[in-house]
Amino acid sequence: MHGPDVGWYLVLAALLFVTGALGVLVRRSPLIILLSVEIMLNGANLALISFARRLGHADGQVFAIAVMAVAASEVVVGLGLIVAMGRRNVELDVDKLRTLRG
Amino acid sequence: MANVLVWAVWCGAAFACIASALAVVSFSNPFYSALALIGNLASLAVLYLLLGGEFVAAGQVLVYGGAVMVMFLFVIAYLGDRSQEAPWAGGPSWQAVGTVLAAAAILAEVIVALALTTGGRLTHEAHVGRSFGSPGQIGRLFLTDHLLAFEVTSIVLLVAAAGGVVLGAHARALEDDARP
């Protein structure tokens, strides 16, 4: 069973990363920016796992699981910030968050 | 025959992956974006299975597609539909044009760098046994070679949980102050 080479997976990972970066840079809703950061992290994960398959060693998969844990932590803190913004009736638009004073 | 089947599955999963990623970026309603991200995560899990990462694929579906996305959908439902942002309204601004150009430059750079540094050597894949990527192997690696990473991950999760609680308590105190 011989499927696509690792290079195809890496091109796909680069496309995913770029799509996520596009979302982070273009969109202004903080929720969609967080979702786009998830896409970027998943692109990096795909590259890690394809290199793990290429080298025949599962270290890359271990690192991908650590990245998943970091992504979960990032979502917790990011969503906490967004909920805090929502409770203060701040408009959910990152271009309008000009002050960081409490 | 098996070769053709693997290619077919790969093409389907890759197409679903890219299409749902573009959908996440371009939907104006965050709820639909989150639903599209679930599709993206599921198609990535299929790719992980093709690469022999059974445990990572299962973790992806359970942790990402399950827990994290439920949290996202809960917050989106809690906040309601209040960000009325039409992403591509009023024609492309110079910011959006510059962003697309920068993204294309990153993509070209990554592909050129890969082609220059690896130049055809990526075709030789290592032979792996049946236990490659199984929960047993991952668990053994976590408890032997990567014990420090395992423990540091637990600290990261603990700090994130504490941060979430602090943020929530702070927001509640502010809300009580604002309300007479």
XYZ file of N, CA and C in Angstrom:
846
model
N 0.854 -1.188 0.000
C 0.000 0.000 0.000
C 0.886 1.232 0.000
N 0.983 1.870 -1.143
C 1.845 3.041 -1.235
C 1.038 4.217 -1.750
N 0.760 5.143 -0.878
C -0.057 6.289 -1.241
C 0.791 7.463 -1.667
N 0.290 8.670 -1.470
C 1.042 9.869 -1.832
C 2.323 10.010 -1.010
N 3.322 10.635 -1.623
C 4.574 10.882 -0.901
C 4.359 11.926 0.180
N 5.363 12.014 1.061
C 5.279 12.981 2.146
C 5.232 14.410 1.608
N 5.860 14.638 0.452
C 5.861 15.972 -0.132
C 4.454 16.510 -0.376
N 3.541 15.628 -0.810
C 2.157 16.066 -1.029
C 1.531 16.526 0.286
N 1.802 15.761 1.333
C 1.253 16.146 2.641
C 1.829 17.489 3.082
N 3.109 17.711 2.776
C 3.728 18.966 3.213
C 3.155 20.145 2.447
N 2.869 19.949 1.144
C 2.237 21.030 0.384
C 0.866 21.339 0.970
N 0.123 20.282 1.322
C -1.194 20.484 1.922
C -1.067 21.228 3.259
N -0.043 20.848 4.040
C 0.159 21.513 5.328
C 0.464 22.989 5.131
N 1.292 23.304 4.104
C 1.615 24.710 3.831
C 0.365 25.473 3.411
N -0.476 24.829 2.584
C -1.723 25.488 2.161
C -2.616 25.781 3.360
N -2.719 24.811 4.268
C -3.555 25.003 5.460
C -3.019 26.153 6.297
N -1.698 26.153 6.485
C -1.094 27.201 7.315
C -1.368 28.578 6.713
N -1.216 28.669 5.389
C -1.411 29.967 4.736
C -2.872 30.385 4.816
N -3.791 29.425 4.656
C -5.212 29.770 4.769
C -5.522 30.323 6.155
N -4.963 29.662 7.183
C -5.196 30.143 8.543
C -4.596 31.529 8.758
N -3.395 31.741 8.211
C -2.752 33.051 8.365
C -3.573 34.135 7.687
N -4.145 33.783 6.528
C -5.015 34.727 5.823
C -6.196 35.115 6.700
N -6.796 34.114 7.347
C -7.933 34.412 8.218
C -7.536 35.307 9.374
N -6.367 35.013 9.986
C -5.925 35.816 11.130
C -5.707 37.263 10.711
N -5.158 37.450 9.501
C -4.802 38.809 9.095
C -5.980 39.590 8.538
N -6.905 38.912 7.856
C -7.976 39.646 7.172
C -9.170 39.872 8.081
N -9.573 38.833 8.824
C -10.825 38.921 9.573
C -10.664 39.797 10.797
N -11.773 40.355 11.264
C -11.727 41.243 12.425
C -12.469 40.695 13.630
N -13.274 39.651 13.424
C -13.969 39.057 14.564
C -12.994 38.180 15.354
N -12.841 38.399 16.661
C -11.871 37.603 17.420
C -12.197 36.123 17.425
N -13.486 35.763 17.332
C -13.838 34.336 17.300
C -13.264 33.671 16.053
N -13.408 34.344 14.904
C -12.920 33.734 13.659
C -11.397 33.757 13.636
N -10.783 34.753 14.291
C -9.320 34.738 14.372
C -8.845 33.527 15.166
N -9.538 33.214 16.260
C -9.164 32.011 17.032
C -9.335 30.754 16.190
N -10.443 30.669 15.437
C -10.651 29.493 14.592
C -9.547 29.383 13.542
N -9.101 30.533 13.009
C -8.038 30.496 11.998
C -6.708 30.074 12.612
N -6.473 30.472 13.878
C -5.251 30.015 14.543
C -5.272 28.500 14.702
N -6.472 27.944 14.952
C -6.576 26.479 15.020
C -6.173 25.851 13.692
N -6.590 26.471 12.582
C -6.213 25.912 11.271
C -4.700 25.958 11.099
N -4.067 27.062 11.532
C -2.602 27.140 11.413
C -1.930 26.046 12.222
N -2.417 25.831 13.462
C -1.822 24.791 14.304
C -1.996 23.415 13.670
N -3.142 23.204 13.026
C -3.371 21.904 12.398
C -2.482 21.705 11.188
N -2.175 22.791 10.471
C -1.224 22.659 9.372
C 0.136 22.214 9.879
N 0.571 22.826 10.998
C 1.854 22.425 11.585
C 1.800 20.972 12.057
N 0.658 20.570 12.630
C 0.514 19.187 13.096
C 0.623 18.203 11.939
N 0.004 18.558 10.809
C 0.055 17.650 9.652
C 1.499 17.480 9.187
N 2.274 18.573 9.188
C 3.681 18.461 8.793
C 4.438 17.572 9.776
N 4.178 17.755 11.080
C 4.865 16.927 12.086
C 4.570 15.447 11.878
N 3.292 15.130 11.639
C 2.921 13.719 11.534
C 3.431 13.112 10.247
N 3.477 13.924 9.157
C 4.010 13.340 7.928
C 5.514 13.111 8.040
N 6.229 13.987 8.750
C 7.658 13.709 8.948
C 7.873 12.510 9.856
N 6.960 12.327 10.840
C 7.069 11.131 11.687
C 6.949 9.866 10.843
N 6.017 9.895 9.853
C 5.848 8.723 8.987
C 7.077 8.543 8.097
N 7.618 9.672 7.625
C 8.780 9.610 6.728
C 9.984 9.007 7.434
N 10.193 9.410 8.715
C 11.365 8.938 9.444
C 11.112 7.622 10.155
N 9.858 7.174 10.179
C 9.559 5.911 10.824
C 9.699 5.948 12.330
N 9.589 7.130 12.909
C 9.718 7.258 14.359
C 8.560 8.104 14.865
N 7.970 7.717 15.992
C 6.728 8.360 16.432
C 6.956 9.621 17.245
N 8.184 10.113 17.284
C 8.435 11.349 18.044
C 7.569 12.507 17.551
N 7.397 12.601 16.223
C 6.592 13.669 15.664
C 5.157 13.596 16.138
N 4.644 12.375 16.285
C 3.265 12.235 16.755
C 3.138 12.675 18.205
N 4.171 12.359 19.015
C 4.164 12.810 20.411
C 4.126 14.334 20.463
N 4.932 14.948 19.594
C 4.967 16.408 19.578
C 3.625 16.967 19.108
N 2.974 16.282 18.147
C 1.670 16.743 17.670
C 0.647 16.714 18.804
N 0.739 15.692 19.669
C -0.203 15.635 20.792
C 0.062 16.780 21.764
N 1.348 17.115 21.966
C 1.667 18.268 22.820
C 1.111 19.548 22.209
N 1.192 19.667 20.865
C 0.633 20.852 20.198
C -0.872 20.916 20.409
N -1.539 19.740 20.392
C -2.980 19.738 20.619
C -3.309 20.237 22.018
N -2.490 19.855 23.002
C -2.737 20.324 24.370
C -2.547 21.834 24.461
N -1.504 22.337 23.797
C -1.274 23.788 23.797
C -2.432 24.508 23.114
N -2.948 23.912 22.023
C -4.074 24.539 21.320
C -5.296 24.606 22.224
N -5.523 23.530 22.992
C -6.672 23.538 23.900
C -6.514 24.635 24.943
N -5.290 24.805 25.482
C -5.055 25.857 26.478
C -5.293 27.228 25.864
N -4.801 27.387 24.624
C -4.953 28.675 23.946
C -6.430 29.004 23.747
N -7.230 27.987 23.420
C -8.660 28.218 23.225
C -9.314 28.633 24.536
N -8.897 27.996 25.635
C -9.487 28.348 26.929
C -9.239 29.818 27.245
N -7.974 30.253 27.109
C -7.656 31.643 27.457
C -8.298 32.603 26.462
N -8.230 32.264 25.154
C -8.806 33.148 24.142
C -10.305 33.301 24.307
N -11.001 32.188 24.531
C -12.449 32.289 24.709
C -12.785 33.019 25.999
N -11.939 32.860 27.040
C -12.165 33.620 28.271
C -12.089 35.110 28.018
N -11.104 35.510 27.216
C -10.982 36.937 26.869
C -12.189 37.413 26.078
N -12.639 36.580 25.131
C -13.765 37.008 24.285
C -15.034 37.115 25.125
N -15.220 36.161 26.059
C -16.403 36.237 26.921
C -16.331 37.484 27.801
N -15.114 37.813 28.282
C -14.972 39.031 29.089
C -15.314 40.262 28.262
N -14.888 40.263 26.971
C -15.264 41.372 26.090
C -16.768 41.431 25.913
N -17.376 40.282 25.710
C -18.818 40.254 25.492
C -19.592 40.730 26.705
N -19.102 40.397 27.913
C -19.822 40.804 29.118
C -19.729 42.301 29.363
N -18.625 42.911 28.890
C -18.505 44.363 29.049
C -19.137 45.111 27.894
N -19.829 44.383 27.011
C -20.484 44.971 25.850
C -19.517 45.731 24.954
N -18.288 45.233 24.905
C -17.348 45.767 23.930
C -17.683 45.140 22.586
N -17.611 45.928 21.543
C -17.900 45.375 20.224
C -16.826 44.358 19.847
N -17.262 43.222 19.306
C -16.317 42.145 18.989
C -15.620 42.453 17.673
N -14.660 43.343 17.730
C -13.928 43.743 16.534
C -12.517 44.112 16.987
N -11.523 43.359 16.517
C -10.180 43.585 17.049
C -9.595 44.918 16.624
N -10.143 45.513 15.541
C -9.628 46.826 15.138
C -10.075 47.921 16.096
N -11.153 47.669 16.840
C -11.672 48.706 17.733
C -11.184 48.553 19.164
N -10.375 47.533 19.428
C -9.805 47.362 20.771
C -8.527 48.184 20.843
N -8.689 49.460 21.140
C -7.513 50.322 21.070
C -6.839 50.503 22.414
N -7.567 50.264 23.475
C -6.963 50.460 24.793
C -6.929 49.132 25.515
N -5.877 48.920 26.273
C -5.782 47.707 27.081
C -5.946 48.042 28.560
N -6.423 49.249 28.865
C -6.591 49.578 30.269
C -7.810 48.857 30.822
N -7.728 48.457 32.088
C -8.862 47.771 32.680
C -9.895 48.800 33.015
N -4.133 -1.775 -6.976
C -5.523 -1.418 -6.694
C -5.613 -0.661 -5.376
N -4.915 -1.215 -4.364
C -4.913 -0.543 -3.059
C -4.300 0.846 -3.180
N -3.312 0.935 -4.088
C -2.642 2.210 -4.319
C -3.632 3.276 -4.781
N -4.481 2.888 -5.765
C -5.476 3.820 -6.308
C -6.450 4.231 -5.209
N -6.824 3.277 -4.387
C -7.779 3.565 -3.314
C -7.202 4.580 -2.338
N -5.906 4.395 -1.971
C -5.273 5.338 -1.050
C -5.226 6.728 -1.647
N -4.882 6.777 -2.955
C -4.840 8.095 -3.609
C -6.209 8.747 -3.619
N -7.257 7.931 -3.870
C -8.616 8.490 -3.917
C -9.002 9.054 -2.562
N -8.706 8.281 -1.485
C -9.038 8.767 -0.145
C -8.255 10.028 0.161
N -6.973 10.041 -0.248
C -6.134 11.214 0.041
C -6.692 12.445 -0.668
N -7.056 12.272 -1.958
C -7.560 13.435 -2.704
C -8.849 13.949 -2.089
N -9.744 13.030 -1.715
C -10.997 13.469 -1.099
C -10.750 14.217 0.189
N -9.885 13.653 1.055
C -9.630 14.284 2.348
C -8.926 15.620 2.174
N -7.988 15.681 1.219
C -7.256 16.937 1.023
C -8.179 18.023 0.505
N -9.063 17.632 -0.434
C -9.991 18.627 -0.966
C -10.925 19.119 0.131
N -11.455 18.188 0.936
C -12.366 18.587 2.016
C -11.653 19.500 3.002
N -10.379 19.179 3.249
C -9.568 19.942 4.195
C -9.423 21.398 3.740
N -8.995 21.578 2.486
C -8.769 22.935 1.971
C -10.098 23.678 1.856
N -11.127 22.986 1.347
C -12.410 23.666 1.148
C -12.983 24.132 2.483
N -12.898 23.267 3.526
C -13.478 23.679 4.801
C -12.625 24.758 5.456
N -11.298 24.746 5.221
C -10.468 25.813 5.775
C -10.837 27.153 5.142
N -11.057 27.142 3.813
C -11.475 28.385 3.146
C -12.844 28.821 3.644
N -13.714 27.834 3.927
C -15.042 28.184 4.433
C -14.939 28.844 5.800
N -14.046 28.313 6.675
C -13.869 28.913 7.999
C -13.462 30.369 7.859
N -12.547 30.630 6.925
C -12.014 31.986 6.801
C -13.040 32.930 6.185
N -13.934 32.411 5.315
C -14.762 33.337 4.542
C -16.195 33.464 5.038
N -16.696 32.571 5.903
C -18.060 32.753 6.398
C -18.133 33.995 7.280
N -19.237 34.732 7.173
C -19.343 35.922 8.022
C -19.939 35.571 9.379
N -20.682 34.472 9.481
C -21.258 34.072 10.760
C -20.292 33.111 11.471
N -19.814 33.444 12.673
C -18.853 32.563 13.356
C -19.383 31.171 13.623
N -20.704 31.034 13.746
C -21.278 29.700 13.994
C -20.987 28.766 12.825
N -21.229 29.254 11.603
C -20.946 28.415 10.433
C -19.450 28.151 10.301
N -18.624 29.154 10.676
C -17.179 28.934 10.624
C -16.775 27.799 11.536
N -17.350 27.776 12.754
C -16.998 26.712 13.699
C -17.443 25.359 13.166
N -18.638 25.306 12.549
C -19.094 24.027 11.981
C -18.161 23.584 10.852
N -17.695 24.533 10.032
C -16.770 24.182 8.953
C -15.446 23.681 9.519
N -15.033 24.251 10.672
C -13.774 23.791 11.270
C -13.897 22.345 11.744
N -15.099 21.923 12.180
C -15.271 20.517 12.561
C -15.011 19.619 11.350
N -15.524 20.018 10.167
C -15.250 19.243 8.958
C -13.774 19.205 8.633
N -13.105 20.347 8.831
C -11.668 20.411 8.584
C -10.923 19.423 9.492
N -11.298 19.408 10.793
C -10.609 18.525 11.735
C -10.874 17.061 11.390
N -12.100 16.748 10.953
C -12.409 15.356 10.618
C -11.613 14.905 9.403
N -11.490 15.772 8.379
C -10.736 15.344 7.201
C -9.245 15.244 7.527
N -8.763 16.096 8.456
C -7.370 15.948 8.882
C -7.153 14.629 9.610
N -8.160 14.192 10.381
C -8.032 12.906 11.072
C -7.899 11.766 10.058
N -8.607 11.871 8.920
C -8.459 10.850 7.869
C -7.022 10.844 7.341
N -6.452 12.053 7.148
C -5.067 12.122 6.663
C -4.106 11.524 7.689
N -4.362 11.776 8.971
C -3.497 11.208 10.011
C -3.561 9.689 9.976
N -4.771 9.140 9.729
C -4.898 7.685 9.637
C -4.080 7.161 8.462
N -4.101 7.875 7.327
C -3.303 7.442 6.172
C -1.817 7.452 6.503
N -1.398 8.355 7.398
C 0.011 8.445 7.768
C 0.362 7.503 8.914
N -0.572 6.696 9.354
C -0.269 5.732 10.406
C -0.401 6.275 11.813
N -0.999 7.448 11.967
C -1.141 8.005 13.316
C -2.511 7.711 13.887
N -2.730 6.462 14.294
C -4.074 6.084 14.758
C -4.454 6.845 16.018
N -3.520 6.890 16.964
C -3.852 7.516 18.247
C -4.066 9.010 18.070
N -3.238 9.651 17.234
C -3.398 11.093 17.020
C -4.723 11.376 16.332
N -5.108 10.498 15.381
C -6.384 10.715 14.690
C -7.544 10.614 15.678
N -7.489 9.595 16.553
C -8.566 9.459 17.536
C -8.582 10.644 18.486
N -7.397 11.083 18.905
C -7.329 12.238 19.798
C -7.825 13.494 19.119
N -7.519 13.612 17.823
C -7.985 14.774 17.065
C -9.506 14.841 17.074
N -10.149 13.702 16.790
C -11.614 13.706 16.729
C -12.201 13.953 18.114
N -11.610 13.299 19.141
C -12.199 13.413 20.485
C -11.944 14.783 21.087
N -10.673 15.210 21.089
C -10.309 16.429 21.811
C -10.692 17.666 21.017
N -10.268 17.683 19.728
C -10.538 18.868 18.913
C -11.998 18.894 18.469
N -12.372 17.880 17.690
C -13.714 17.883 17.116
C -14.789 17.786 18.178
N -14.461 17.180 19.311
C -15.445 17.078 20.387
C -15.363 18.232 21.351
N -14.366 18.167 22.242
C -14.338 19.078 23.392
C -14.138 20.528 22.986
N -13.081 20.799 22.206
C -12.741 22.193 21.903
C -13.844 22.851 21.085
N -14.382 22.106 20.113
C -15.394 22.728 19.262
C -16.699 22.937 20.010
N -17.028 22.034 20.951
C -18.230 22.263 21.761
C -18.074 23.541 22.580
N -16.842 23.750 23.088
C -16.594 24.978 23.855
C -16.767 26.207 22.958
N -16.227 26.116 21.736
C -16.382 27.218 20.782
C -17.856 27.504 20.508
N -18.607 26.448 20.198
C -20.016 26.648 19.841
C -20.782 27.206 21.031
N -20.420 26.774 22.234
C -21.092 27.275 23.436
C -20.856 28.778 23.585
N -19.611 29.209 23.405
C -19.314 30.641 23.546
C -19.995 31.446 22.447
N -20.001 30.914 21.208
C -20.651 31.638 20.111
C -22.139 31.777 20.387
N -22.751 30.698 20.909
C -24.178 30.779 21.222
C -24.418 31.738 22.380
N -23.486 31.763 23.338
C -23.639 32.649 24.495
C -23.560 34.109 24.074
N -22.608 34.421 23.197
C -22.431 35.814 22.779
C -23.492 36.257 21.789
N -24.128 35.299 21.117
C -25.132 35.672 20.141
C -24.498 36.183 18.866
N -25.342 36.544 17.935
C -24.854 36.969 16.625
C -24.682 38.480 16.645
N -23.535 38.919 17.145
C -23.399 40.365 17.312
C -22.293 40.974 16.467
N -21.425 40.153 15.920
C -20.370 40.742 15.097
C -20.843 40.748 13.651
N -21.425 41.840 13.257
C -21.988 41.933 11.905
C -20.907 42.407 10.967
N -19.982 41.532 10.707
C -18.866 41.910 9.855
C -19.026 41.181 8.531
N -19.131 41.914 7.459
C -19.134 41.290 6.142
C -17.706 41.333 5.628
N -17.034 40.172 5.561
C -15.589 40.193 5.349
C -15.170 40.775 4.022
N -15.963 40.544 2.978
C -15.505 41.008 1.666
C -16.389 42.141 1.164
N -17.038 42.852 2.078
C -17.933 43.909 1.632
C -17.137 45.134 1.196
N -17.689 45.874 0.250
C -17.091 47.134 -0.171
C -15.818 46.971 -0.969
N -15.677 45.835 -1.645
C -14.486 45.637 -2.460
C -13.270 45.374 -1.594
N -12.231 44.815 -2.167
C -11.026 44.515 -1.395
C -10.281 45.787 -1.005
N -9.989 45.919 0.264
C -9.214 47.073 0.717
C -7.733 46.799 0.468
N -6.911 47.823 0.613
C -5.480 47.618 0.384
C -4.914 46.667 1.419
N -5.533 46.655 2.635
C -5.078 45.709 3.665
C -5.274 44.266 3.203
N -6.487 43.982 2.671
C -6.781 42.613 2.259
C -5.878 42.201 1.102
N -5.661 43.114 0.154
C -4.806 42.782 -0.989
C -3.388 42.464 -0.503
N -2.879 43.308 0.397
C -1.540 43.067 0.926
C -1.453 41.755 1.663
N -2.532 41.423 2.408
C -2.538 40.169 3.150
C -2.488 38.968 2.229
N -3.298 39.023 1.165
C -3.302 37.899 0.220
C -1.930 37.759 -0.432
N -1.314 38.881 -0.783
C 0.023 38.810 -1.387
C 1.025 38.216 -0.407
N 0.939 38.643 0.874
C 1.870 38.112 1.871
C 1.664 36.616 2.061
N 0.384 36.175 2.072
C 0.108 34.748 2.230
C 0.656 33.962 1.050
N 0.472 34.483 -0.162
C 1.011 33.801 -1.338
C 2.531 33.730 -1.264
N 3.158 34.798 -0.742
C 4.618 34.794 -0.631
C 5.070 33.732 0.369
N 4.341 33.596 1.496
C 4.714 32.563 2.466
C 4.610 31.181 1.831
N 3.511 30.962 1.098
C 3.298 29.645 0.478
C 4.429 29.336 -0.502
N 4.748 30.310 -1.360
C 5.811 30.087 -2.339
C 7.135 29.825 -1.628
N 7.380 30.567 -0.549
C 8.642 30.395 0.173
C 8.744 28.996 0.781
N 7.633 28.551 1.401
C 7.661 27.221 2.023
C 7.931 26.156 0.974
N 7.224 26.255 -0.173
C 7.363 25.206 -1.183
C 8.767 25.228 -1.792
N 9.282 26.425 -2.057
C 10.632 26.504 -2.628
C 11.663 25.984 -1.634
N 11.496 26.364 -0.349
C 12.454 25.901 0.651
C 12.428 24.387 0.768
N 11.221 23.809 0.736
C 11.113 22.350 0.802
C 11.776 21.704 -0.402
N 11.505 22.251 -1.583
C 12.054 21.651 -2.790
C 13.568 21.755 -2.796
N 14.114 22.882 -2.313
C 15.565 23.057 -2.341
C 16.252 22.165 -1.315
N 15.688 22.082 -0.107
C 16.412 21.368 0.941
C 16.211 19.865 0.867
N 15.048 19.419 0.403
C 14.814 17.982 0.434
C 14.942 17.361 -0.945
N 14.751 18.152 -1.998
C 14.900 17.761 -3.392
C 14.743 16.285 -3.732
N 13.546 15.744 -3.641
C 13.321 14.377 -4.086
C 13.664 13.313 -3.077
N 14.261 13.704 -1.956
C 14.616 12.673 -0.970
C 13.428 12.262 -0.104
N 12.297 12.966 -0.275
C 11.146 12.657 0.569
C 10.412 11.406 0.120
N 10.806 10.848 -1.034
C 10.033 9.721 -1.538
C 10.340 8.431 -0.793
N 11.506 8.375 -0.146
C 11.862 7.121 0.537
C 11.279 7.126 1.943
N 10.177 6.424 2.090
C 9.578 6.376 3.421
C 10.131 5.180 4.169
N 10.255 5.378 5.485
C 10.746 4.281 6.312
C 9.675 3.198 6.400
N 10.130 1.961 6.559
C 9.175 0.884 6.791
C 8.799 0.874 8.258
N 7.510 0.822 8.517
C 7.059 0.845 9.911
C 6.247 -0.406 10.183
N 6.298 -0.819 11.419
C 5.557 -2.002 11.818
C 4.088 -1.687 12.023
N 3.338 -2.709 12.397
C 1.898 -2.518 12.587
C 1.602 -1.669 13.815
N 2.544 -1.633 14.762
C 2.264 -0.914 16.001
C 2.629 0.561 15.900
N 3.026 1.014 14.686
C 3.433 2.417 14.541
C 2.246 3.345 14.807
N 2.426 4.261 15.767
C 1.362 5.212 16.064
C 0.238 4.657 16.904
N 0.404 3.445 17.407
C -0.647 2.873 18.250
C -0.604 3.527 19.629
N -1.715 3.452 20.378
C -1.709 4.044 21.727
C -0.598 3.499 22.599
N -0.277 2.203 22.443
C 0.770 1.614 23.262
C 2.121 2.270 23.008
N 2.432 2.448 21.719
C 3.740 3.039 21.401
C 3.815 4.492 21.856
N 2.730 5.251 21.619
C 2.732 6.659 22.018
C 2.848 6.765 23.535
N 2.113 5.927 24.241
C 2.160 5.976 25.698
C 3.537 5.628 26.225
N 4.175 4.620 25.590
C 5.519 4.247 26.042
C 6.497 5.396 25.808
N 6.370 6.061 24.639
C 7.255 7.202 24.373
C 7.020 8.321 25.376
N 5.761 8.558 25.708
C 5.454 9.641 26.633
C 6.026 9.379 28.013
N 6.065 8.114 28.405
C 6.529 7.803 29.767
C 8.004 7.457 29.828
N 8.686 7.402 28.669
C 10.129 7.128 28.720
C 10.920 8.300 28.132
N 10.888 8.438 26.787
C 11.724 9.457 26.149
C 11.217 10.862 26.394
N 9.892 11.020 26.461
C 9.315 12.369 26.486
C 8.593 12.646 27.798
N 9.157 12.149 28.875
C 8.498 12.331 30.173
C 8.429 13.804 30.544
N 9.504 14.553 30.246
C 9.520 15.984 30.594
C 8.429 16.727 29.828
N 8.284 16.428 28.516
C 7.239 17.083 27.722
C 5.857 16.761 28.290
N 5.683 15.524 28.718
C 4.407 15.094 29.288
C 4.064 15.908 30.533
N 5.059 16.058 31.412
C 4.809 16.796 32.658
C 4.600 18.277 32.377
N 5.406 18.838 31.445
C 5.254 20.263 31.130
C 3.879 20.520 30.528
N 3.378 19.569 29.713
C 2.041 19.720 29.148
C 0.985 19.794 30.243
N 1.167 18.972 31.280
C 0.180 19.017 32.365
C 0.212 20.374 33.052
N 1.415 20.952 33.209
C 1.495 22.282 33.839
C 0.831 23.324 32.950
N 1.061 23.222 31.620
C 0.441 24.172 30.697
C -1.079 24.117 30.823
N -1.624 22.898 30.879
C -3.081 22.763 30.978
C -3.589 23.335 32.289
N -2.813 23.107 33.368
C -3.232 23.621 34.676
C -3.256 25.140 34.677
N -2.189 25.751 34.105
C -2.120 27.213 34.059
C -3.257 27.763 33.203
N -3.569 27.079 32.086
C -4.662 27.551 31.238
C -5.990 27.493 31.986
N -6.198 26.415 32.754
C -7.450 26.309 33.508
C -7.538 27.428 34.539
N -6.420 27.690 35.245
C -6.415 28.774 36.229
C -6.674 30.112 35.543
N -6.059 30.322 34.362
C -6.279 31.565 33.628
C -7.723 31.746 33.218
N -8.368 30.664 32.778
C -9.778 30.749 32.415
C -10.638 31.142 33.600
N -10.339 30.545 34.772
C -11.122 30.864 35.972
C -10.922 32.327 36.361
N -9.662 32.796 36.316
C -9.383 34.187 36.703
C -10.086 35.159 35.766
N -9.997 34.869 34.447
C -10.661 35.751 33.480
C -12.160 35.795 33.717
N -12.750 34.625 33.979
C -14.194 34.581 34.197
C -14.586 35.343 35.453
N -13.820 35.180 36.548
C -14.144 35.863 37.799
C -13.990 37.370 37.639
N -12.958 37.799 36.912
C -12.724 39.219 36.692
C -13.878 39.830 35.911
N -14.301 39.116 34.855
C -15.402 39.636 34.035
C -16.683 39.732 34.868
N -16.907 38.769 35.747
C -18.125 38.781 36.542
C -18.091 39.971 37.522
N -16.923 40.233 38.135
C -16.811 41.362 39.056
C -17.102 42.672 38.335
N -16.570 42.815 37.104
C -16.826 44.039 36.342
C -18.300 44.174 36.017
N -18.933 43.049 35.700
C -20.354 43.084 35.341
C -21.184 43.509 36.544
N -20.800 43.018 37.738
C -21.546 43.396 38.948
C -21.372 44.869 39.256
N -20.155 45.402 38.990
C -19.939 46.828 39.206
C -20.804 47.658 38.260
N -20.895 47.198 37.011
C -21.614 47.998 36.015
C -23.117 48.004 36.294
N -23.606 46.910 36.896
C -25.044 46.802 37.096
C -25.407 47.379 38.474
N -26.301 48.316 38.556
C -26.662 48.880 39.858
C -27.477 47.899 40.713
